[in-house]
Amino acid sequence: MTILNILQFPDPKLRIRAKPIDNLDEKLQTKIDDMFETMYDAKGIGLAGTQVDFHKRLLVTDVSIDKDEPHVLINPVILSTDGIVESNEGCLSVPGFQDDVQRAKNIIVKYLDRDGASKETEMSGLLAICVQHEIDHLNGKLFIDYLSEAKKQKVRKLIRKLEKD
Ligand code: ZN
């Protein structure tokens, strides 16, 4: 397995809209394994293809404490949402910054698992938040896009400072 390079804001490649996957071949299975290794290594709870410069609709998550509940979502679509929840989010592509973002509390999401089986799953809690965050990545959207202009300025300043150090 390989640890992949994670794109960092403001890399313009983070704005690419990922394309649907129509072939679950061996190469894709390798990519999934590499994405899990990369996510666990970076101590993240989710990773979208977009973040590792793979612009296909694939995301992996594991929000469990013991890191033993991996989920693979291929071509995920949110069918319905319910409620609103605010949570403090961070992102492996925006290191060193966290802020509160509003998300749907519960979602029903349709996707293919890594074997190509079609699933329709109700998700809540941290998993629902994480999946919404990762689907945003597949659409070229970052959690900081939801913040006020003043807060976005703060992020840009922070990134410039990190780049200088
Ligand atoms: Zn992220």
PDB file of C-alpha atoms and ligand atoms in Angstrom:
ATOM      1  CA  MET A   1       0.000   0.000   0.000  1.00  0.00           C
ATOM      2  CA  THR A   2       1.046   3.539  -0.636  1.00  0.00           C
ATOM      3  CA  ILE A   3       0.553   6.750   1.280  1.00  0.00           C
ATOM      4  CA  LEU A   4      -0.790   9.261  -1.211  1.00  0.00           C
ATOM      5  CA  ASN A   5      -0.080  12.974  -1.352  1.00  0.00           C
ATOM      6  CA  ILE A   6      -2.993  15.024   0.003  1.00  0.00           C
ATOM      7  CA  LEU A   7      -3.728  18.222  -1.950  1.00  0.00           C
ATOM      8  CA  GLN A   8      -3.813  21.323   0.211  1.00  0.00           C
ATOM      9  CA  PHE A   9      -5.884  24.467  -0.054  1.00  0.00           C
ATOM     10  CA  PRO A  10      -5.614  26.660  -2.151  1.00  0.00           C
ATOM     11  CA  ASP A  11      -4.594  24.049  -4.777  1.00  0.00           C
ATOM     12  CA  PRO A  12      -7.010  24.623  -7.713  1.00  0.00           C
ATOM     13  CA  LYS A  13      -7.266  20.846  -8.246  1.00  0.00           C
ATOM     14  CA  LEU A  14      -9.434  20.753  -5.096  1.00  0.00           C
ATOM     15  CA  ARG A  15     -12.059  22.571  -7.210  1.00  0.00           C
ATOM     16  CA  ILE A  16     -12.348  19.854  -9.867  1.00  0.00           C
ATOM     17  CA  ARG A  17     -15.739  18.106  -9.974  1.00  0.00           C
ATOM     18  CA  ALA A  18     -15.178  14.345  -9.755  1.00  0.00           C
ATOM     19  CA  LYS A  19     -16.594  12.033 -12.447  1.00  0.00           C
ATOM     20  CA  PRO A  20     -18.739   8.946 -11.821  1.00  0.00           C
ATOM     21  CA  ILE A  21     -17.024   5.561 -11.613  1.00  0.00           C
ATOM     22  CA  ASP A  22     -18.205   2.948 -14.101  1.00  0.00           C
ATOM     23  CA  ASN A  23     -15.493   0.346 -13.700  1.00  0.00           C
ATOM     24  CA  LEU A  24     -14.722  -1.287 -10.358  1.00  0.00           C
ATOM     25  CA  ASP A  25     -11.448  -2.815 -11.491  1.00  0.00           C
ATOM     26  CA  GLU A  26      -8.369  -3.937  -9.599  1.00  0.00           C
ATOM     27  CA  LYS A  27      -6.809  -0.493  -9.936  1.00  0.00           C
ATOM     28  CA  LEU A  28      -9.772   0.995  -8.088  1.00  0.00           C
ATOM     29  CA  GLN A  29      -9.408  -1.565  -5.274  1.00  0.00           C
ATOM     30  CA  THR A  30      -5.745  -0.555  -4.909  1.00  0.00           C
ATOM     31  CA  LYS A  31      -6.757   3.108  -4.835  1.00  0.00           C
ATOM     32  CA  ILE A  32      -9.295   2.373  -2.068  1.00  0.00           C
ATOM     33  CA  ASP A  33      -6.640   0.570   0.024  1.00  0.00           C
ATOM     34  CA  ASP A  34      -4.178   3.431  -0.518  1.00  0.00           C
ATOM     35  CA  MET A  35      -6.809   5.999   0.471  1.00  0.00           C
ATOM     36  CA  PHE A  36      -7.542   4.154   3.733  1.00  0.00           C
ATOM     37  CA  GLU A  37      -3.830   3.941   4.537  1.00  0.00           C
ATOM     38  CA  THR A  38      -3.417   7.653   3.742  1.00  0.00           C
ATOM     39  CA  MET A  39      -6.447   8.637   5.847  1.00  0.00           C
ATOM     40  CA  TYR A  40      -5.397   6.557   8.878  1.00  0.00           C
ATOM     41  CA  ASP A  41      -1.805   7.799   8.595  1.00  0.00           C
ATOM     42  CA  ALA A  42      -3.022  11.425   8.588  1.00  0.00           C
ATOM     43  CA  LYS A  43      -5.378  10.709  11.527  1.00  0.00           C
ATOM     44  CA  GLY A  44      -8.391  11.715   9.449  1.00  0.00           C
ATOM     45  CA  ILE A  45     -11.924  10.333   9.589  1.00  0.00           C
ATOM     46  CA  GLY A  46     -12.695  10.735   5.891  1.00  0.00           C
ATOM     47  CA  LEU A  47     -10.962  11.190   2.560  1.00  0.00           C
ATOM     48  CA  ALA A  48     -12.373  11.952  -0.882  1.00  0.00           C
ATOM     49  CA  GLY A  49     -10.731  10.988  -4.184  1.00  0.00           C
ATOM     50  CA  THR A  50     -10.435  14.677  -5.046  1.00  0.00           C
ATOM     51  CA  GLN A  51      -8.081  15.224  -2.105  1.00  0.00           C
ATOM     52  CA  VAL A  52      -5.565  12.723  -3.466  1.00  0.00           C
ATOM     53  CA  ASP A  53      -5.803  14.078  -7.028  1.00  0.00           C
ATOM     54  CA  PHE A  54      -8.089  11.189  -8.119  1.00  0.00           C
ATOM     55  CA  HIS A  55     -11.078  12.914  -9.668  1.00  0.00           C
ATOM     56  CA  LYS A  56     -13.588  10.082  -9.480  1.00  0.00           C
ATOM     57  CA  ARG A  57     -16.621   9.827  -7.207  1.00  0.00           C
ATOM     58  CA  LEU A  58     -15.073   7.766  -4.418  1.00  0.00           C
ATOM     59  CA  LEU A  59     -14.783   8.453  -0.717  1.00  0.00           C
ATOM     60  CA  VAL A  60     -13.648   6.484   2.322  1.00  0.00           C
ATOM     61  CA  THR A  61     -14.498   7.106   5.971  1.00  0.00           C
ATOM     62  CA  ASP A  62     -13.978   5.602   9.379  1.00  0.00           C
ATOM     63  CA  VAL A  63     -15.379   7.630  12.265  1.00  0.00           C
ATOM     64  CA  SER A  64     -14.955   4.874  14.882  1.00  0.00           C
ATOM     65  CA  ILE A  65     -12.556   5.329  17.798  1.00  0.00           C
ATOM     66  CA  ASP A  66     -10.869   1.976  17.223  1.00  0.00           C
ATOM     67  CA  LYS A  67     -10.596   2.574  13.465  1.00  0.00           C
ATOM     68  CA  ASP A  68     -12.366  -0.666  12.682  1.00  0.00           C
ATOM     69  CA  GLU A  69     -15.470   0.563  10.838  1.00  0.00           C
ATOM     70  CA  PRO A  70     -14.265   1.434   7.331  1.00  0.00           C
ATOM     71  CA  HIS A  71     -16.862   2.551   4.787  1.00  0.00           C
ATOM     72  CA  VAL A  72     -16.319   2.862   1.047  1.00  0.00           C
ATOM     73  CA  LEU A  73     -18.833   4.963  -0.895  1.00  0.00           C
ATOM     74  CA  ILE A  74     -18.668   4.907  -4.691  1.00  0.00           C
ATOM     75  CA  ASN A  75     -20.874   7.332  -6.673  1.00  0.00           C
ATOM     76  CA  PRO A  76     -22.642   8.515  -3.482  1.00  0.00           C
ATOM     77  CA  VAL A  77     -25.897  10.461  -3.799  1.00  0.00           C
ATOM     78  CA  ILE A  78     -27.796  11.984  -0.886  1.00  0.00           C
ATOM     79  CA  LEU A  79     -31.447  11.036  -1.407  1.00  0.00           C
ATOM     80  CA  SER A  80     -32.902  12.910   1.554  1.00  0.00           C
ATOM     81  CA  THR A  81     -31.897  14.905   4.599  1.00  0.00           C
ATOM     82  CA  ASP A  82     -33.506  15.640   7.927  1.00  0.00           C
ATOM     83  CA  GLY A  83     -32.719  18.159  10.691  1.00  0.00           C
ATOM     84  CA  ILE A  84     -29.789  20.525  11.114  1.00  0.00           C
ATOM     85  CA  VAL A  85     -26.714  20.102  13.250  1.00  0.00           C
ATOM     86  CA  GLU A  86     -23.719  22.356  13.815  1.00  0.00           C
ATOM     87  CA  SER A  87     -20.337  20.764  14.255  1.00  0.00           C
ATOM     88  CA  ASN A  88     -16.729  21.830  14.483  1.00  0.00           C
ATOM     89  CA  GLU A  89     -15.057  20.624  11.296  1.00  0.00           C
ATOM     90  CA  GLY A  90     -11.520  20.319  10.098  1.00  0.00           C
ATOM     91  CA  CYS A  91     -10.057  19.005   6.859  1.00  0.00           C
ATOM     92  CA  LEU A  92      -6.850  17.231   5.858  1.00  0.00           C
ATOM     93  CA  SER A  93      -6.673  19.658   2.914  1.00  0.00           C
ATOM     94  CA  VAL A  94      -6.945  22.708   5.182  1.00  0.00           C
ATOM     95  CA  PRO A  95      -4.520  21.790   7.977  1.00  0.00           C
ATOM     96  CA  GLY A  96      -4.481  23.736  11.219  1.00  0.00           C
ATOM     97  CA  PHE A  97      -7.925  25.258  10.846  1.00  0.00           C
ATOM     98  CA  GLN A  98     -11.295  24.292  12.310  1.00  0.00           C
ATOM     99  CA  ASP A  99     -14.641  26.001  12.423  1.00  0.00           C
ATOM    100  CA  ASP A 100     -18.353  25.400  12.923  1.00  0.00           C
ATOM    101  CA  VAL A 101     -20.397  24.336   9.909  1.00  0.00           C
ATOM    102  CA  GLN A 102     -24.081  23.501   9.639  1.00  0.00           C
ATOM    103  CA  ARG A 103     -24.994  20.151   8.130  1.00  0.00           C
ATOM    104  CA  ALA A 104     -28.044  17.958   7.852  1.00  0.00           C
ATOM    105  CA  LYS A 105     -28.404  15.842  10.982  1.00  0.00           C
ATOM    106  CA  ASN A 106     -29.574  12.673   9.246  1.00  0.00           C
ATOM    107  CA  ILE A 107     -29.137  11.617   5.650  1.00  0.00           C
ATOM    108  CA  ILE A 108     -30.167   8.751   3.432  1.00  0.00           C
ATOM    109  CA  VAL A 109     -27.386   8.071   0.982  1.00  0.00           C
ATOM    110  CA  LYS A 110     -27.297   5.772  -2.020  1.00  0.00           C
ATOM    111  CA  TYR A 111     -23.960   4.396  -3.213  1.00  0.00           C
ATOM    112  CA  LEU A 112     -22.050   1.358  -4.376  1.00  0.00           C
ATOM    113  CA  ASP A 113     -19.814  -0.433  -1.895  1.00  0.00           C
ATOM    114  CA  ARG A 114     -16.361  -1.638  -2.895  1.00  0.00           C
ATOM    115  CA  ASP A 115     -17.814  -4.879  -4.288  1.00  0.00           C
ATOM    116  CA  GLY A 116     -20.240  -2.933  -6.470  1.00  0.00           C
ATOM    117  CA  ALA A 117     -23.318  -3.762  -4.381  1.00  0.00           C
ATOM    118  CA  SER A 118     -25.931  -1.003  -4.403  1.00  0.00           C
ATOM    119  CA  LYS A 119     -26.695   0.321  -0.914  1.00  0.00           C
ATOM    120  CA  GLU A 120     -29.198   2.742   0.527  1.00  0.00           C
ATOM    121  CA  THR A 121     -28.201   3.624   4.076  1.00  0.00           C
ATOM    122  CA  GLU A 122     -29.509   5.977   6.723  1.00  0.00           C
ATOM    123  CA  MET A 123     -26.667   7.774   8.470  1.00  0.00           C
ATOM    124  CA  SER A 124     -26.580  10.050  11.480  1.00  0.00           C
ATOM    125  CA  GLY A 125     -24.103  11.581  13.914  1.00  0.00           C
ATOM    126  CA  LEU A 126     -20.483  12.054  12.932  1.00  0.00           C
ATOM    127  CA  LEU A 127     -20.759   9.620  10.011  1.00  0.00           C
ATOM    128  CA  ALA A 128     -23.512  11.719   8.370  1.00  0.00           C
ATOM    129  CA  ILE A 129     -21.479  14.909   8.856  1.00  0.00           C
ATOM    130  CA  CYS A 130     -18.340  13.304   7.475  1.00  0.00           C
ATOM    131  CA  VAL A 131     -20.089  11.883   4.395  1.00  0.00           C
ATOM    132  CA  GLN A 132     -21.594  15.310   3.588  1.00  0.00           C
ATOM    133  CA  HIS A 133     -18.141  16.908   3.960  1.00  0.00           C
ATOM    134  CA  GLU A 134     -16.569  14.308   1.636  1.00  0.00           C
ATOM    135  CA  ILE A 135     -19.332  14.529  -0.988  1.00  0.00           C
ATOM    136  CA  ASP A 136     -18.692  18.284  -1.021  1.00  0.00           C
ATOM    137  CA  HIS A 137     -15.061  17.511  -1.925  1.00  0.00           C
ATOM    138  CA  LEU A 138     -16.262  15.442  -4.896  1.00  0.00           C
ATOM    139  CA  ASN A 139     -18.160  18.552  -6.037  1.00  0.00           C
ATOM    140  CA  GLY A 140     -15.086  20.774  -5.645  1.00  0.00           C
ATOM    141  CA  LYS A 141     -16.367  22.352  -2.465  1.00  0.00           C
ATOM    142  CA  LEU A 142     -14.505  22.895   0.831  1.00  0.00           C
ATOM    143  CA  PHE A 143     -15.932  23.368   4.325  1.00  0.00           C
ATOM    144  CA  ILE A 144     -14.357  26.836   4.492  1.00  0.00           C
ATOM    145  CA  ASP A 145     -16.625  27.878   1.584  1.00  0.00           C
ATOM    146  CA  TYR A 146     -19.467  28.022   4.135  1.00  0.00           C
ATOM    147  CA  LEU A 147     -17.656  30.547   6.327  1.00  0.00           C
ATOM    148  CA  SER A 148     -17.975  34.325   6.313  1.00  0.00           C
ATOM    149  CA  GLU A 149     -15.606  36.396   4.154  1.00  0.00           C
ATOM    150  CA  ALA A 150     -13.766  37.565   7.303  1.00  0.00           C
ATOM    151  CA  LYS A 151     -13.108  33.982   8.360  1.00  0.00           C
ATOM    152  CA  LYS A 152     -11.981  33.035   4.830  1.00  0.00           C
ATOM    153  CA  GLN A 153      -9.428  35.865   5.021  1.00  0.00           C
ATOM    154  CA  LYS A 154      -8.205  34.385   8.292  1.00  0.00           C
ATOM    155  CA  VAL A 155      -7.710  30.984   6.616  1.00  0.00           C
ATOM    156  CA  ARG A 156      -5.772  32.541   3.708  1.00  0.00           C
ATOM    157  CA  LYS A 157      -3.530  34.394   6.142  1.00  0.00           C
ATOM    158  CA  LEU A 158      -2.926  31.234   8.143  1.00  0.00           C
ATOM    159  CA  ILE A 159      -2.049  29.266   4.977  1.00  0.00           C
ATOM    160  CA  ARG A 160       0.353  31.971   3.792  1.00  0.00           C
ATOM    161  CA  LYS A 161       2.030  31.898   7.185  1.00  0.00           C
ATOM    162  CA  LEU A 162       2.330  28.084   7.077  1.00  0.00           C
ATOM    163  CA  GLU A 163       3.849  28.293   3.589  1.00  0.00           C
ATOM    164  CA  LYS A 164       6.457  30.813   4.767  1.00  0.00           C
ATOM    165  CA  ASP A 165       7.515  28.758   7.807  1.00  0.00           C
TER     166      ASP A 165
HETATM  167 ZN    ZN B   1     -12.023  17.648   3.871  1.00  0.00          ZN
END
